[in-house]
Amino acid sequence: MWDRYRVRPGSRVRLREWDPDDTGGFQGTRVEVETAFAKLNHRLEALQELLYAESKHKMLVVLQAMDCGGKDSVIRRVFQGVNPQGVSVMSFKAPTPRELSHDYLWRVHAHAPGRGQIVIFNRSHYEDVLIVRVHKLVPRSVWERRYRHIVEFERMLADEGTTILKFYLNISKAEQKKQLEDRLNDPTKKWKFRIEDLEERRLWPQYMTAYEDALSRTSTDFAPWYIIPSNHRWYRNWAIARILVEALESLNMQYPQPSNDLSAVRIK
Ligand code: ATP
Ligand code: MG
């Protein structure tokens, strides 16, 4: 398995050691990577169809990033062409009062994938140790024990047959500035701009610390984190597609056998 960007369980992540501009995992030009990406994308389509047909495995893809990190564009580009019957996206926003009245995993568990499905989490239960920690929405003693809950929750999902892949889209602060300016100036993107995003940007160092802890403390063999260099979108998409394809291939899926012997069937 390709483990260039995988966070080794138990290792200590220091994000300044992870270059958001890295493109070194691909030996070739940008044009070549796009051709390679198109191939992977077709392969992903076929594997997803197989996952759906076999209806045995479940796959959970977690996407986390700072604002403008490219979660939406990964969902659009990497998963383009897949069968919408077998893939769904769940975006986690600030919890509603009803959600807040429950434990923080309650709203998450309900959306975990069933057999044959891929579910993509656009933000996730990790917000409960990220924004919640940075904004001190709960005391330290409360968020501190959540890493343990999260690892155990994911272990349970994995034990019950879920393949879990978690991606942190690693952009630099300078790249975020560029993207925010782009949002501000492009009439088709302006709707995405939220004034609160500027406040989050101001808290960049606090977020990096919170991400480092989350990545270090919750990367496991059964639910690994990948830190994907994401300043270059073409490379980011290729790297994620490659990891997904490898993970799906390792499931050794088979199309199910029809329930009857069809060898004598003639359609009149
Ligand atoms: P976009 O890329 O379109 O901006 P987004 O994921 O940032 O997508 P928004 O609607 O802008 O979507 O923001 C959702 C907000 O909800 C984020 O600021 C996120 O941190 C916040 N949020 C998500 N989960 C929680 C949570 N458990 N507690 C508090 N805030 C949360
Ligand atoms: Mg946002």
Coordinates of C-alpha atoms and ligand atoms in Angstrom, one line a residue:
M1 CA 0.0 0.0 0.0
W2 CA 1.1 3.5 -0.8
D3 CA 1.9 5.1 2.6
R4 CA 3.7 8.3 1.7
Y5 CA 1.0 10.4 3.3
R6 CA -0.3 8.0 5.9
V7 CA 0.1 9.0 9.6
R8 CA 1.7 6.1 11.4
P9 CA -0.3 5.1 14.4
G10 CA 1.3 6.5 17.5
S11 CA 3.5 9.0 15.7
R12 CA 3.6 12.7 16.6
V13 CA 2.4 14.9 13.7
R14 CA 4.1 18.3 13.2
L15 CA 2.4 19.9 10.4
R16 CA 5.3 22.2 9.5
E17 CA 7.1 19.0 8.4
W18 CA 4.3 18.2 5.9
D19 CA 4.8 20.3 2.7
P20 CA 1.4 21.4 1.3
D21 CA 3.2 22.0 -2.0
D22 CA 4.6 18.5 -2.3
T23 CA 4.0 16.8 -5.7
G24 CA 6.8 14.3 -5.3
G25 CA 4.7 11.2 -5.2
F26 CA 4.1 11.5 -9.0
Q27 CA 7.0 11.2 -11.4
G28 CA 5.8 13.2 -14.3
T29 CA 4.3 16.5 -15.5
R30 CA 1.0 18.0 -14.6
V31 CA -0.5 16.9 -17.9
E32 CA 0.6 13.3 -17.2
V33 CA -0.9 13.4 -13.8
E34 CA -4.2 14.4 -15.3
T35 CA -4.2 11.5 -17.6
A36 CA -3.3 9.2 -14.7
F37 CA -6.1 10.8 -12.7
A38 CA -8.6 10.1 -15.4
K39 CA -7.6 6.4 -15.4
L40 CA -7.9 6.2 -11.6
N41 CA -11.3 7.9 -11.8
H42 CA -12.6 5.2 -14.2
R43 CA -11.2 2.5 -12.0
L44 CA -12.9 4.1 -8.9
E45 CA -16.2 4.2 -10.8
A46 CA -15.9 0.4 -11.6
L47 CA -14.9 -0.5 -8.0
Q48 CA -17.7 1.5 -6.6
E49 CA -20.1 -0.3 -8.9
L50 CA -18.7 -3.6 -7.6
L51 CA -19.0 -2.5 -4.0
Y52 CA -22.6 -1.6 -4.6
A53 CA -23.3 -4.9 -6.4
E54 CA -21.6 -7.1 -3.9
S55 CA -23.3 -5.3 -1.1
K56 CA -20.9 -6.7 1.5
H57 CA -18.5 -3.9 2.4
K58 CA -19.0 -0.4 3.7
M59 CA -16.7 2.6 3.2
L60 CA -16.4 5.8 5.1
V61 CA -14.4 8.7 3.7
V62 CA -13.7 11.5 6.1
L63 CA -12.7 14.9 4.7
Q64 CA -11.3 17.6 7.0
A65 CA -9.6 20.8 6.1
M66 CA -9.3 24.5 6.9
D67 CA -11.7 26.7 5.0
C68 CA -11.0 26.7 1.3
G69 CA -9.0 23.5 1.8
G70 CA -10.9 22.0 -1.2
K71 CA -13.3 19.5 0.4
D72 CA -16.1 20.4 -2.0
S73 CA -13.8 20.2 -5.0
V74 CA -12.5 16.7 -3.9
I75 CA -16.0 15.5 -3.7
R76 CA -16.9 16.9 -7.1
R77 CA -13.8 15.8 -8.9
V78 CA -12.6 12.6 -7.3
F79 CA -16.0 11.0 -7.2
Q80 CA -17.2 12.3 -10.5
G81 CA -19.0 9.5 -12.5
V82 CA -19.8 7.2 -9.5
N83 CA -23.2 5.8 -9.3
P84 CA -25.2 8.2 -7.0
Q85 CA -27.3 5.3 -5.7
G86 CA -24.3 3.9 -3.8
V87 CA -22.5 7.1 -2.7
S88 CA -23.7 9.9 -0.5
V89 CA -22.3 13.0 1.0
M90 CA -23.0 14.1 4.5
S91 CA -22.0 17.7 5.4
F92 CA -21.7 18.4 9.1
K93 CA -22.5 22.0 10.1
A94 CA -22.8 23.6 13.5
P95 CA -25.1 21.3 15.5
T96 CA -28.8 22.1 15.9
P97 CA -30.2 22.4 19.4
R98 CA -31.6 18.9 19.1
E99 CA -28.3 17.5 18.0
L100 CA -26.6 19.4 20.9
S101 CA -29.0 17.8 23.4
H102 CA -27.4 14.4 22.5
D103 CA -23.9 13.1 22.7
Y104 CA -21.7 14.5 19.9
L105 CA -21.4 11.1 18.1
W106 CA -25.2 10.7 17.9
R107 CA -25.7 12.6 14.7
V108 CA -22.7 11.1 13.2
H109 CA -23.4 7.4 13.7
A110 CA -26.8 7.7 12.0
H111 CA -25.0 8.5 8.8
A112 CA -22.4 5.8 8.8
P113 CA -22.5 3.7 5.6
G114 CA -24.6 0.6 5.2
R115 CA -23.5 -2.4 3.2
G116 CA -22.6 -1.6 -0.4
Q117 CA -22.3 2.1 0.3
I118 CA -19.7 4.8 0.3
V119 CA -20.4 7.7 2.6
I120 CA -18.3 10.9 2.4
F121 CA -18.2 13.0 5.5
N122 CA -17.7 16.7 4.6
R123 CA -16.4 17.7 8.0
S124 CA -17.2 15.2 10.7
H125 CA -17.1 14.2 14.3
Y126 CA -13.5 15.7 14.3
E127 CA -15.1 19.1 14.5
D128 CA -15.8 18.2 18.1
V129 CA -12.1 18.2 18.8
L130 CA -11.3 21.1 16.4
I131 CA -13.6 24.1 16.2
V132 CA -15.1 23.0 19.6
R133 CA -11.6 23.0 21.1
V134 CA -10.3 26.2 19.4
H135 CA -13.5 28.1 20.4
K136 CA -13.6 26.6 23.9
L137 CA -17.2 25.5 23.3
V138 CA -16.7 22.9 25.9
P139 CA -14.0 22.7 28.7
R140 CA -10.7 20.9 28.1
S141 CA -11.7 18.1 30.4
V142 CA -14.6 17.3 28.0
W143 CA -12.8 17.5 24.6
E144 CA -9.7 15.8 26.0
R145 CA -11.5 12.5 26.4
R146 CA -13.1 12.6 23.0
Y147 CA -10.0 11.3 21.2
R148 CA -10.4 8.1 23.0
H149 CA -14.2 8.0 22.2
I150 CA -13.5 8.6 18.6
V151 CA -10.9 5.9 18.3
E152 CA -13.3 3.4 20.0
F153 CA -16.2 4.6 17.8
E154 CA -14.2 4.1 14.7
R155 CA -12.9 0.7 15.9
M156 CA -16.5 -0.4 16.3
L157 CA -17.4 0.7 12.8
A158 CA -14.3 -1.1 11.4
D159 CA -15.0 -4.3 13.4
E160 CA -18.5 -4.2 11.9
G161 CA -17.1 -4.2 8.4
T162 CA -16.4 -0.5 7.5
T163 CA -13.3 0.6 5.7
I164 CA -12.4 4.0 7.0
L165 CA -10.1 6.5 5.3
K166 CA -9.6 9.9 6.7
F167 CA -8.0 12.8 4.7
Y168 CA -6.7 16.0 6.0
L169 CA -6.4 18.4 3.0
N170 CA -3.2 20.3 3.9
I171 CA -3.1 23.8 2.5
S172 CA -0.8 26.6 3.5
K173 CA -2.0 29.8 5.1
A174 CA -0.9 31.7 1.9
E175 CA -2.9 29.3 -0.3
Q176 CA -6.0 30.0 1.9
K177 CA -5.5 33.7 1.4
K178 CA -5.5 33.2 -2.3
Q179 CA -8.6 31.1 -2.2
L180 CA -10.5 33.5 0.1
E181 CA -9.6 36.4 -2.3
D182 CA -10.8 34.3 -5.1
R183 CA -14.1 33.6 -3.3
L184 CA -14.5 37.3 -2.7
N185 CA -13.9 38.4 -6.3
D186 CA -15.6 35.6 -8.2
P187 CA -19.4 36.2 -8.5
T188 CA -19.9 32.4 -8.8
K189 CA -18.1 31.8 -5.5
K190 CA -19.0 34.8 -3.4
W191 CA -22.0 33.0 -1.9
K192 CA -19.5 30.7 -0.1
F193 CA -17.8 33.5 1.6
R194 CA -18.7 33.8 5.3
I195 CA -17.4 36.6 7.4
E196 CA -16.8 34.1 10.1
D197 CA -14.1 32.5 8.0
L198 CA -11.9 35.5 8.6
E199 CA -12.1 34.9 12.4
E200 CA -11.2 31.2 11.8
R201 CA -8.2 32.3 9.7
R202 CA -7.0 34.5 12.6
L203 CA -7.0 31.4 14.7
W204 CA -4.9 29.5 12.3
P205 CA -2.1 28.6 14.8
Q206 CA -4.7 27.3 17.3
Y207 CA -6.3 25.2 14.6
M208 CA -2.9 23.7 13.6
T209 CA -2.3 22.6 17.2
A210 CA -5.8 21.1 17.3
Y211 CA -5.2 19.3 14.0
E212 CA -1.8 18.0 15.1
D213 CA -3.4 16.5 18.2
A214 CA -6.3 15.0 16.3
L215 CA -4.1 13.5 13.6
S216 CA -1.6 12.2 16.1
R217 CA -4.1 10.7 18.5
T218 CA -6.6 9.2 16.1
S219 CA -4.6 7.7 13.3
T220 CA -5.0 3.9 13.6
D221 CA -4.5 0.8 11.5
F222 CA -8.2 0.5 11.1
A223 CA -8.9 4.2 10.5
P224 CA -5.8 5.9 9.2
W225 CA -5.3 9.6 8.6
Y226 CA -3.7 10.8 5.4
I227 CA -2.2 14.3 5.2
I228 CA -2.7 15.2 1.6
P229 CA -0.6 18.1 0.2
S230 CA -3.4 20.2 -1.3
N231 CA -1.9 23.5 -2.6
H232 CA -1.9 21.9 -6.0
R233 CA -5.4 20.6 -6.8
W234 CA -4.4 18.3 -9.6
Y235 CA -1.9 16.5 -7.4
R236 CA -4.3 16.4 -4.4
N237 CA -7.0 14.7 -6.5
W238 CA -4.7 12.2 -8.0
A239 CA -3.2 11.3 -4.5
I240 CA -6.7 10.8 -3.0
A241 CA -8.0 8.8 -5.9
R242 CA -4.9 6.5 -5.7
I243 CA -5.4 5.8 -2.0
L244 CA -9.1 5.1 -2.5
V245 CA -8.5 2.8 -5.5
E246 CA -5.9 0.9 -3.6
A247 CA -8.2 0.5 -0.5
L248 CA -11.1 -0.7 -2.7
E249 CA -8.9 -3.1 -4.6
S250 CA -7.6 -4.7 -1.4
L251 CA -11.1 -5.7 -0.5
N252 CA -11.0 -8.4 -3.3
M253 CA -14.6 -7.9 -4.2
Q254 CA -16.5 -10.2 -6.6
Y255 CA -19.7 -9.7 -8.4
P256 CA -22.3 -11.8 -6.7
Q257 CA -23.5 -15.1 -8.3
P258 CA -27.1 -15.0 -9.6
S259 CA -29.3 -17.0 -7.3
N260 CA -30.5 -19.3 -10.1
D261 CA -28.6 -21.4 -12.6
L262 CA -28.9 -19.2 -15.7
S263 CA -27.1 -21.4 -18.2
A264 CA -30.3 -22.6 -19.8
V265 CA -32.1 -19.3 -19.9
R266 CA -33.1 -18.1 -23.4
I267 CA -34.9 -14.7 -23.7
K268 CA -37.7 -15.0 -26.3
Ligands
ATP1 P1 -17.4 25.6 2.6 O1 -16.2 25.1 2.0 O2 -18.5 25.7 1.6 O3 -17.2 26.9 3.3 P2 -17.9 24.4 5.1 O4 -17.7 23.0 5.5 O5 -16.9 25.4 5.7 O6 -17.9 24.5 3.6 P3 -19.9 26.1 6.3 O7 -21.3 26.1 6.2 O8 -19.1 27.3 5.8 O9 -19.4 24.8 5.5 O10 -19.4 25.9 7.8 C1 -19.9 24.9 8.6 C2 -19.4 25.3 10.0 O11 -19.9 24.4 10.9 C3 -17.9 25.2 10.1 O12 -17.3 26.4 10.6 C4 -17.7 24.1 11.1 O13 -16.5 24.2 11.8 C5 -19.0 24.2 11.9 N1 -19.2 22.9 12.6 C6 -19.2 21.6 12.1 N2 -19.4 20.7 13.1 C7 -19.4 21.4 14.2 C8 -19.6 21.1 15.6 N3 -19.7 19.8 16.0 N4 -19.6 22.1 16.5 C9 -19.5 23.4 16.2 N5 -19.3 23.8 14.9 C10 -19.3 22.8 13.9
MG2 MG -17.0 27.5 5.2

